[in-house]
Structure formats: C-alpha cells, structure tokens
Amino acid sequence: MLAAAATGAWVAVIAEDGYLMNATLLATMLASALLAAGLFLRRPIVIPAAIVLLAAPYVASLGFELEGLDTRAPLLAALLYVVAELAYWSLELRGTLADEPGTYLRRVAVLAGLAVVTIAGGTAVLALAEQVAADGPGFEIAGAAAAVGAIALLAVAVGKREG
C-alpha cells in the first residue's frame, strides 16, 4: 500500500493542473483503500482495479496536458509493476507454505531487475517512437492493440493466480 501511495503522490506532483492533482490524490486514496481491503479480504481481483485507479489520472494528464511523448512513462510503468507484484506477493505470504531461506532476497532482486528492464524497454520503445515520428492511424491502432494485449495478459495472469 505504501508503494501505491508513493506512486500516486508522484503522479500528483507531476500533474500541472490543480484539478488534475486533486483528482490524482483522490484516485490514490481510493486505490490505496481498495488495495488494503482486497489484501485484507484476500481478493486478488482488486489488485488490477487498484492499478487502473492509480494509472487513470496519468492517462488523463496525457490527454489534457502533454503534447508529445512523455519520457516519464517507463518509470510509471515500472512503479505500477512493482505495486502489483508486491501486492500479489503479500497475498502469497499469507499461505501455509513456508519459503526457503534466502527466497525473499532473491525475489526482491528479481523484482528490482524486472523493474529496471521495464524502464529500459519502455525507454527503448519511446526512443523508437520518437524516431519514427508516427503520426498516422496505423501507429494509433498498433498502440491500442498493444494496450488491449497488455490488459488481456493481466486478466490471464489474475485468472491463473485465482485458480
């Protein structure tokens, strides 16, 4: 929950409009409360909903405030990934099976490594998009398809965790 609150606070800080900043803080509080309730009740389905709530104000800022590509997007993607993974991990820790010694450190290292890979991959995609200077509908369709694919992957991952 602390990671979710910190991510939302960062998005609020980078918002240029006062109304958007207030909306971001409200969304952050709602997302944190939803995440806390979901973790308390052991409902993994609320984790994606909380991530969507955290990301929604940033998406709004892209539509209202920013003219071009936002170079902060890979960092936000990594932060949202870390929030989701920590939430799922906290649900796993409530299980009856005990982890082997050293598992926590390995998992933290893998999580940090994947966050760095997320930032690097996102930065590479942004650099490629900047070079292509894609203003056509084909690029927008590809972006929409990628977003739908990402949501589908998240839904499959949640379904596997619940099953």
Short mmCIF file of C-alpha atoms in Angstrom, two decimals:
data_model
loop_
_atom_site.label_atom_id
_atom_site.label_comp_id
_atom_site.label_asym_id
_atom_site.label_seq_id
_atom_site.Cartn_x
_atom_site.Cartn_y
_atom_site.Cartn_z
CA MET A 1 0.00 0.00 0.00
CA LEU A 2 2.90 2.32 0.71
CA ALA A 3 4.22 1.78 -2.82
CA ALA A 4 0.77 2.57 -4.23
CA ALA A 5 0.51 5.75 -2.18
CA ALA A 6 4.01 6.84 -3.21
CA THR A 7 3.25 6.18 -6.88
CA GLY A 8 0.03 8.17 -6.69
CA ALA A 9 1.77 11.00 -4.88
CA TRP A 10 4.42 11.15 -7.61
CA VAL A 11 1.75 11.30 -10.31
CA ALA A 12 0.04 14.11 -8.36
CA VAL A 13 3.31 16.03 -8.13
CA ILE A 14 3.92 15.87 -11.89
CA ALA A 15 0.35 16.97 -12.69
CA GLU A 16 0.37 20.55 -13.87
CA ASP A 17 -3.33 21.31 -13.41
CA GLY A 18 -4.68 21.81 -9.89
CA TYR A 19 -7.90 19.92 -10.60
CA LEU A 20 -5.93 17.01 -12.04
CA MET A 21 -3.67 17.00 -8.99
CA ASN A 22 -6.69 16.84 -6.69
CA ALA A 23 -8.25 14.08 -8.80
CA THR A 24 -4.97 12.17 -8.65
CA LEU A 25 -4.83 12.43 -4.87
CA LEU A 26 -8.44 11.22 -4.64
CA ALA A 27 -7.75 8.33 -7.01
CA THR A 28 -4.66 7.45 -4.98
CA MET A 29 -6.63 7.35 -1.75
CA LEU A 30 -9.34 5.21 -3.36
CA ALA A 31 -6.77 2.87 -4.93
CA SER A 32 -4.90 2.50 -1.64
CA ALA A 33 -8.12 1.79 0.25
CA LEU A 34 -9.24 -0.70 -2.37
CA LEU A 35 -5.85 -2.40 -2.29
CA ALA A 36 -5.90 -2.57 1.51
CA ALA A 37 -9.38 -4.05 1.53
CA GLY A 38 -8.51 -6.56 -1.16
CA LEU A 39 -5.38 -7.67 0.65
CA PHE A 40 -7.22 -7.90 3.95
CA LEU A 41 -10.01 -9.97 2.38
CA ARG A 42 -7.51 -11.94 0.25
CA ARG A 43 -9.16 -10.98 -3.04
CA PRO A 44 -6.50 -10.76 -5.77
CA ILE A 45 -9.02 -9.40 -8.30
CA VAL A 46 -8.86 -5.96 -6.66
CA ILE A 47 -5.16 -5.58 -7.46
CA PRO A 48 -5.68 -4.81 -11.18
CA ALA A 49 -8.55 -2.48 -10.26
CA ALA A 50 -6.27 -0.56 -7.88
CA ILE A 51 -3.59 -0.35 -10.57
CA VAL A 52 -6.13 1.05 -13.03
CA LEU A 53 -7.21 3.63 -10.46
CA LEU A 54 -3.59 4.64 -9.91
CA ALA A 55 -2.89 4.92 -13.64
CA ALA A 56 -6.10 6.71 -14.66
CA PRO A 57 -5.04 10.23 -13.62
CA TYR A 58 -1.77 9.85 -15.50
CA VAL A 59 -3.69 8.80 -18.61
CA ALA A 60 -5.88 11.87 -18.15
CA SER A 61 -2.79 14.06 -17.91
CA LEU A 62 -1.55 12.61 -21.18
CA GLY A 63 -4.77 13.69 -22.83
CA PHE A 64 -5.04 17.14 -21.29
CA GLU A 65 -1.56 18.38 -20.53
CA LEU A 66 1.09 16.74 -22.67
CA GLU A 67 1.65 17.44 -26.34
CA GLY A 68 4.17 14.73 -27.21
CA LEU A 69 5.69 11.60 -25.75
CA ASP A 70 6.18 11.61 -22.00
CA THR A 71 9.58 10.31 -21.01
CA ARG A 72 8.31 9.55 -17.50
CA ALA A 73 6.02 6.77 -18.78
CA PRO A 74 8.57 3.93 -18.39
CA LEU A 75 9.18 4.93 -14.78
CA LEU A 76 5.46 4.93 -14.05
CA ALA A 77 5.11 1.54 -15.74
CA ALA A 78 7.86 0.14 -13.51
CA LEU A 79 6.26 1.65 -10.40
CA LEU A 80 2.86 0.18 -11.25
CA TYR A 81 4.50 -3.19 -11.91
CA VAL A 82 6.23 -3.09 -8.51
CA VAL A 83 2.98 -2.16 -6.75
CA ALA A 84 1.16 -5.09 -8.37
CA GLU A 85 3.94 -7.59 -7.67
CA LEU A 86 4.26 -6.52 -4.04
CA ALA A 87 0.51 -6.85 -3.59
CA TYR A 88 0.45 -10.34 -5.10
CA TRP A 89 3.49 -11.30 -3.04
CA SER A 90 1.78 -10.17 0.16
CA LEU A 91 -1.13 -12.47 -0.67
CA GLU A 92 1.27 -15.36 -1.24
CA LEU A 93 2.95 -14.74 2.12
CA ARG A 94 -0.36 -15.43 3.85
CA GLY A 95 -0.28 -19.00 2.55
CA THR A 96 0.51 -22.02 4.67
CA LEU A 97 3.73 -22.97 2.85
CA ALA A 98 6.96 -21.55 4.21
CA ASP A 99 9.58 -20.23 1.80
CA GLU A 100 13.15 -21.47 1.78
CA PRO A 101 15.80 -19.30 3.43
CA GLY A 102 17.06 -16.61 1.07
CA THR A 103 13.95 -16.67 -1.08
CA TYR A 104 12.96 -13.15 -0.09
CA LEU A 105 16.26 -11.64 -1.14
CA ARG A 106 16.18 -13.45 -4.48
CA ARG A 107 12.63 -12.32 -5.09
CA VAL A 108 13.45 -8.69 -4.27
CA ALA A 109 16.45 -8.88 -6.61
CA VAL A 110 14.32 -10.31 -9.41
CA LEU A 111 11.64 -7.69 -8.83
CA ALA A 112 14.21 -4.88 -8.93
CA GLY A 113 15.78 -6.35 -12.05
CA LEU A 114 12.44 -6.63 -13.82
CA ALA A 115 11.60 -3.05 -12.86
CA VAL A 116 14.88 -1.92 -14.43
CA VAL A 117 14.12 -3.99 -17.54
CA THR A 118 10.68 -2.36 -17.70
CA ILE A 119 12.24 1.10 -17.59
CA ALA A 120 14.86 0.18 -20.19
CA GLY A 121 12.31 -1.44 -22.50
CA GLY A 122 9.91 1.46 -22.18
CA THR A 123 12.68 3.93 -22.87
CA ALA A 124 13.69 1.99 -25.98
CA VAL A 125 10.10 1.99 -27.22
CA LEU A 126 9.82 5.74 -26.62
CA ALA A 127 13.08 6.35 -28.46
CA LEU A 128 11.87 4.25 -31.39
CA ALA A 129 8.53 6.05 -31.46
CA GLU A 130 10.30 9.40 -31.44
CA GLN A 131 12.50 8.34 -34.34
CA VAL A 132 9.58 7.08 -36.38
CA ALA A 133 7.63 10.26 -35.66
CA ALA A 134 4.48 8.23 -36.04
CA ASP A 135 1.50 10.44 -36.53
CA GLY A 136 -0.55 8.05 -38.63
CA PRO A 137 -3.58 5.97 -37.75
CA GLY A 138 -1.56 2.78 -38.12
CA PHE A 139 0.56 3.69 -35.14
CA GLU A 140 -2.54 4.53 -33.09
CA ILE A 141 -4.12 1.20 -34.00
CA ALA A 142 -0.93 -0.63 -33.05
CA GLY A 143 -0.85 1.23 -29.73
CA ALA A 144 -4.47 0.39 -29.00
CA ALA A 145 -3.83 -3.26 -29.87
CA ALA A 146 -0.82 -3.31 -27.55
CA ALA A 147 -2.92 -1.84 -24.72
CA VAL A 148 -5.65 -4.43 -25.24
CA GLY A 149 -2.98 -7.15 -25.31
CA ALA A 150 -1.48 -5.91 -22.05
CA ILE A 151 -4.88 -5.93 -20.35
CA ALA A 152 -5.56 -9.43 -21.70
CA LEU A 153 -2.23 -10.66 -20.30
CA LEU A 154 -3.09 -9.14 -16.94
CA ALA A 155 -6.50 -10.84 -16.97
CA VAL A 156 -4.90 -14.20 -17.80
CA ALA A 157 -2.36 -13.74 -15.00
CA VAL A 158 -5.09 -12.94 -12.49
CA GLY A 159 -7.12 -15.91 -13.64
CA LYS A 160 -4.16 -18.25 -13.14
CA ARG A 161 -3.45 -16.87 -9.66
CA GLU A 162 -7.06 -17.38 -8.57
CA GLY A 163 -7.30 -20.89 -9.99
#
